[in-house]
Coordinates of C-alpha atoms and ligand atoms in Angstrom, one line a residue:
M1 CA -6.0 87.2 101.1
E2 CA -4.8 86.2 97.7
R3 CA -8.2 84.6 97.3
L4 CA -9.8 88.1 97.1
K5 CA -10.2 90.1 93.9
K6 CA -8.7 93.5 94.7
D7 CA -10.9 95.2 92.1
K8 CA -14.2 93.9 93.6
L9 CA -13.8 94.8 97.2
P10 CA -16.6 96.6 99.1
R11 CA -15.7 100.2 99.8
H12 CA -17.6 100.3 103.0
V13 CA -18.1 97.3 105.3
A14 CA -20.5 97.6 108.3
I15 CA -20.6 95.0 111.0
I16 CA -23.2 94.1 113.6
M17 CA -21.0 92.5 116.2
D18 CA -23.3 90.2 118.0
G19 CA -22.8 87.2 120.3
N20 CA -20.4 88.4 123.0
G21 CA -22.9 87.4 125.8
R22 CA -23.5 84.0 124.3
W23 CA -19.8 83.4 123.9
A24 CA -19.4 84.0 127.6
Q25 CA -22.5 82.1 128.7
K26 CA -21.4 79.0 126.8
R27 CA -18.2 79.0 128.9
L28 CA -20.1 79.9 132.1
L29 CA -18.2 83.2 132.2
N30 CA -19.5 86.7 133.0
R31 CA -20.8 88.5 130.0
V32 CA -18.2 91.2 130.4
I33 CA -15.5 88.6 129.6
G34 CA -17.4 88.1 126.3
H35 CA -17.1 91.8 125.6
E36 CA -13.4 91.8 126.4
K37 CA -12.9 89.0 123.9
G38 CA -15.1 91.0 121.6
M39 CA -12.7 93.9 121.9
D40 CA -9.9 91.6 120.8
A41 CA -12.0 90.7 117.7
V42 CA -12.4 94.4 117.0
R43 CA -8.6 94.9 117.0
R44 CA -8.3 92.0 114.6
V45 CA -11.0 93.1 112.2
V46 CA -9.7 96.7 112.0
R47 CA -6.2 95.5 111.3
N48 CA -7.4 93.0 108.7
C49 CA -9.7 95.4 106.9
R50 CA -6.9 97.9 106.7
E51 CA -4.5 95.3 105.3
I52 CA -7.1 94.1 102.7
G53 CA -7.7 97.6 101.5
I54 CA -11.2 98.4 102.8
S55 CA -11.7 102.2 102.8
Y56 CA -14.5 102.5 105.4
L57 CA -15.3 100.2 108.3
T58 CA -18.3 100.9 110.6
L59 CA -18.8 98.9 113.7
Y60 CA -22.0 98.7 115.8
A61 CA -20.4 99.0 119.2
F62 CA -23.3 100.3 121.4
S63 CA -26.9 100.8 120.4
N64 CA -29.4 103.2 122.0
E65 CA -31.2 100.2 123.3
N66 CA -28.0 98.9 125.0
W67 CA -28.5 101.7 127.6
N68 CA -31.2 99.4 129.1
R69 CA -28.7 96.7 130.0
P70 CA -27.7 96.2 133.6
S71 CA -25.7 99.2 134.7
R72 CA -22.7 97.1 135.5
E73 CA -22.6 95.8 131.9
V74 CA -23.0 99.3 130.5
S75 CA -20.2 100.7 132.6
A76 CA -17.9 97.8 131.7
L77 CA -18.6 98.5 128.0
M78 CA -17.7 102.2 128.5
I79 CA -14.5 101.3 130.3
L80 CA -13.6 98.8 127.5
L81 CA -14.2 101.5 124.9
E82 CA -11.8 103.9 126.5
R83 CA -9.3 101.1 127.1
Y84 CA -9.6 100.1 123.4
L85 CA -9.1 103.7 122.2
L86 CA -6.1 104.4 124.3
K87 CA -4.4 101.1 123.5
E88 CA -5.1 101.3 119.8
L89 CA -4.3 105.0 119.1
P90 CA -0.6 104.3 118.3
E91 CA -1.6 101.5 115.8
M92 CA -4.2 103.8 114.3
M93 CA -1.5 106.4 113.7
E94 CA 0.9 103.8 112.3
N95 CA -1.7 102.4 109.9
S96 CA -3.2 105.8 109.0
V97 CA -6.6 104.9 110.4
K98 CA -9.0 107.8 110.9
L99 CA -11.3 107.4 113.8
N100 CA -14.9 108.6 113.6
A101 CA -17.9 108.2 115.8
I102 CA -21.6 108.1 114.9
G103 CA -24.5 108.2 117.3
R104 CA -25.7 110.4 120.1
I105 CA -22.1 110.8 121.4
D106 CA -23.2 113.5 123.9
L107 CA -24.9 110.7 125.9
L108 CA -21.7 108.9 126.6
P109 CA -20.0 109.4 130.0
P110 CA -17.8 112.6 129.9
S111 CA -14.6 110.6 130.2
A112 CA -15.4 108.4 127.2
Q113 CA -16.4 111.4 125.2
K114 CA -13.1 113.1 126.0
T115 CA -11.0 110.1 125.0
L116 CA -13.0 109.7 121.8
Q117 CA -12.6 113.4 120.9
R118 CA -8.9 113.2 121.6
C119 CA -8.4 110.2 119.4
M120 CA -10.5 111.6 116.6
K121 CA -8.5 114.8 116.7
E122 CA -5.2 113.0 116.6
T123 CA -6.2 110.8 113.7
E124 CA -8.1 113.4 111.7
N125 CA -5.5 113.7 109.0
N126 CA -5.0 109.9 108.5
N127 CA -6.2 108.7 105.1
G128 CA -5.7 104.9 105.1
M129 CA -9.1 103.8 106.3
V130 CA -12.0 105.5 108.2
L131 CA -13.0 103.5 111.2
S132 CA -16.4 104.6 112.5
L133 CA -17.7 103.4 115.8
A134 CA -21.5 103.5 116.2
L135 CA -22.0 104.5 119.9
S136 CA -25.3 105.2 121.5
Y137 CA -26.5 104.7 117.9
G138 CA -30.0 104.0 116.6
G139 CA -31.0 104.2 112.9
R140 CA -34.4 105.8 113.5
A141 CA -32.9 108.3 116.0
E142 CA -30.3 109.2 113.3
I143 CA -33.1 109.9 110.8
I144 CA -35.1 111.9 113.4
D145 CA -31.9 113.9 114.3
G146 CA -31.4 114.5 110.5
I147 CA -35.0 115.8 110.2
H148 CA -34.5 118.2 113.1
K149 CA -31.3 119.5 111.5
I150 CA -32.9 120.0 108.1
A151 CA -36.0 121.6 109.6
G152 CA -33.7 124.0 111.4
D153 CA -32.1 124.9 108.1
I154 CA -35.5 125.4 106.5
E155 CA -36.5 127.7 109.3
K156 CA -33.4 129.7 108.8
G157 CA -34.1 129.9 105.0
R158 CA -30.9 127.9 104.1
V159 CA -32.9 125.1 102.5
K160 CA -36.1 125.1 100.5
V161 CA -38.6 122.3 101.1
E162 CA -38.7 121.6 97.4
D163 CA -35.0 121.1 97.3
I164 CA -35.1 118.1 99.6
T165 CA -33.8 115.0 97.7
E166 CA -32.3 111.7 98.9
E167 CA -28.9 113.1 98.2
L168 CA -29.5 116.3 100.2
F169 CA -31.0 114.5 103.1
S170 CA -28.1 112.1 103.3
R171 CA -25.9 115.0 104.2
Y172 CA -27.9 115.5 107.4
L173 CA -27.1 112.0 108.6
Y174 CA -24.2 111.1 110.9
T175 CA -22.6 109.4 107.9
D176 CA -22.3 112.7 105.9
G177 CA -19.4 112.4 103.5
M178 CA -19.2 108.6 103.6
P179 CA -20.4 106.2 100.8
D180 CA -23.2 103.9 101.9
P181 CA -22.1 100.5 103.2
D182 CA -22.1 98.0 100.3
F183 CA -21.6 95.1 102.6
L184 CA -23.3 94.4 106.0
I185 CA -21.9 91.5 108.1
R186 CA -23.8 90.2 111.1
T187 CA -22.3 87.6 113.5
S188 CA -24.1 85.2 115.7
G189 CA -26.8 84.0 113.3
E190 CA -29.7 86.4 113.8
M191 CA -31.4 87.6 110.6
R192 CA -32.1 91.1 111.8
V193 CA -30.8 94.6 111.0
S194 CA -31.4 95.8 114.6
N195 CA -31.9 99.5 113.8
F196 CA -28.4 99.8 112.3
L197 CA -27.8 102.3 109.4
L198 CA -31.4 101.9 108.3
W199 CA -31.2 104.6 105.6
Q200 CA -27.7 103.7 104.4
I201 CA -28.1 99.9 103.9
A202 CA -30.8 100.3 101.3
Y203 CA -28.7 98.4 98.7
A204 CA -26.1 96.7 100.9
E205 CA -25.4 93.0 100.5
I206 CA -26.1 91.2 103.7
Y207 CA -24.1 88.4 105.1
V208 CA -25.0 86.5 108.3
T209 CA -22.6 84.0 109.9
D210 CA -23.3 81.8 112.9
T211 CA -19.8 82.6 114.3
L212 CA -20.0 84.5 117.6
W213 CA -18.3 87.9 117.5
P214 CA -15.4 87.0 119.8
D215 CA -14.5 84.1 117.5
F216 CA -14.7 86.2 114.3
G217 CA -11.2 86.2 112.8
E218 CA -9.3 86.9 109.6
E219 CA -10.6 83.6 108.0
D220 CA -14.2 84.5 108.7
L221 CA -13.7 88.0 107.2
I222 CA -12.1 86.6 104.1
N223 CA -14.9 84.1 103.7
A224 CA -17.5 86.9 104.0
L225 CA -15.7 89.0 101.4
I226 CA -15.4 86.0 99.0
D227 CA -19.2 85.6 99.3
F228 CA -19.6 89.3 98.6
Q229 CA -17.5 89.0 95.5
K230 CA -19.7 86.2 94.1
R231 CA -22.9 88.3 94.3
E232 CA -24.4 90.2 91.4
R233 CA -25.4 93.7 92.6
R234 CA -28.3 94.8 90.5
F235 CA -29.7 98.0 92.2
G236 CA -33.2 97.3 90.8
L237 CA -32.0 96.6 87.3
T238 CA -32.2 93.2 85.4
G239 CA -29.3 90.8 85.2
S240 CA -28.9 91.5 81.5
Q241 CA -28.9 95.2 81.9
I242 CA -26.1 94.9 84.4
A243 CA -24.2 92.6 82.0
N244 CA -24.6 95.1 79.1
R245 CA -23.1 97.9 81.4
R246 CA -19.9 96.0 81.8
Ligands
LIG301 C1 -23.2 92.2 121.2 O1 -23.1 91.1 122.0 C2 -22.2 93.2 121.4 C3 -22.4 94.4 122.0 C4 -23.7 94.9 122.6 C5 -21.3 95.4 122.1 C6 -20.2 95.3 121.2 C7 -19.0 95.5 122.0 C8 -17.7 95.0 121.7 C9 -17.5 94.2 120.5 C10 -16.6 95.2 122.6 C11 -16.1 96.5 122.8 C12 -16.1 97.4 121.6 C13 -15.2 98.3 121.3 C14 -15.3 99.1 120.1 C15 -14.0 98.4 122.1 P1 -24.3 90.8 123.0 O2 -23.9 91.1 124.4 O3 -25.6 91.3 122.5 O4 -24.3 89.2 122.8 P2 -25.6 88.2 123.0 O5 -26.6 88.6 121.9 O6 -25.0 86.9 122.8 O7 -26.0 88.4 124.4

């Protein structure tokens, strides 16, 4: 951790946690065991990000497309989610982690929704780090949901069409109130964004590691952050314009 520059940390880290299935298949185990190990990796990364001083951590835990997986795997993931929340709630309180959920949460099984709501309520005043779980999440669906909401406000006369800007529209997304992720990590080697935070990652630095999610540990996180700290973020400007700003 001493290898990290405290003044150059990303504010918001987003992670596509891929490779649970492959981790299990390599060991001739059931995919669900891979997800269980993946849950342990979630515990570690939340703890590590909090210790390092990351303000926002967003994890892609279940996509809209994941509903099409075999029903046994879907139910196992929902049970794991509840188990994770109930087990981690005391540590979230201790470390002042505020839990948030993004996605079409109303599609989750009622019991998972209840546990999620309870944990969000209990942690709502915590201010150490915001942990957002993307559940039943899709980036395009989020934009469409945002369009429906803004269209509703236009109909009610609360918003004028000519007032729509990027900034205003952002407030209609699930991530309202959060800074955009400045760092996106994907495990398991695939060079894809898989419909994750499509609007919000416009300027994010992307880091892909071959490590499978269940194997992702503190050292991998630190290596990723060191890589982030070496990058020059230009936001469409030239290198010398950026240097002159400093
Ligand atoms: C990708 O692995 C992972 C998922 C679809 C779900 C992520 C879930 C967890 C990390 C565990 C539970 C999460 C919480 C928050 C408790 P994959 O199955 O797509 O792997 P593969 O591409 O190798 O098949």
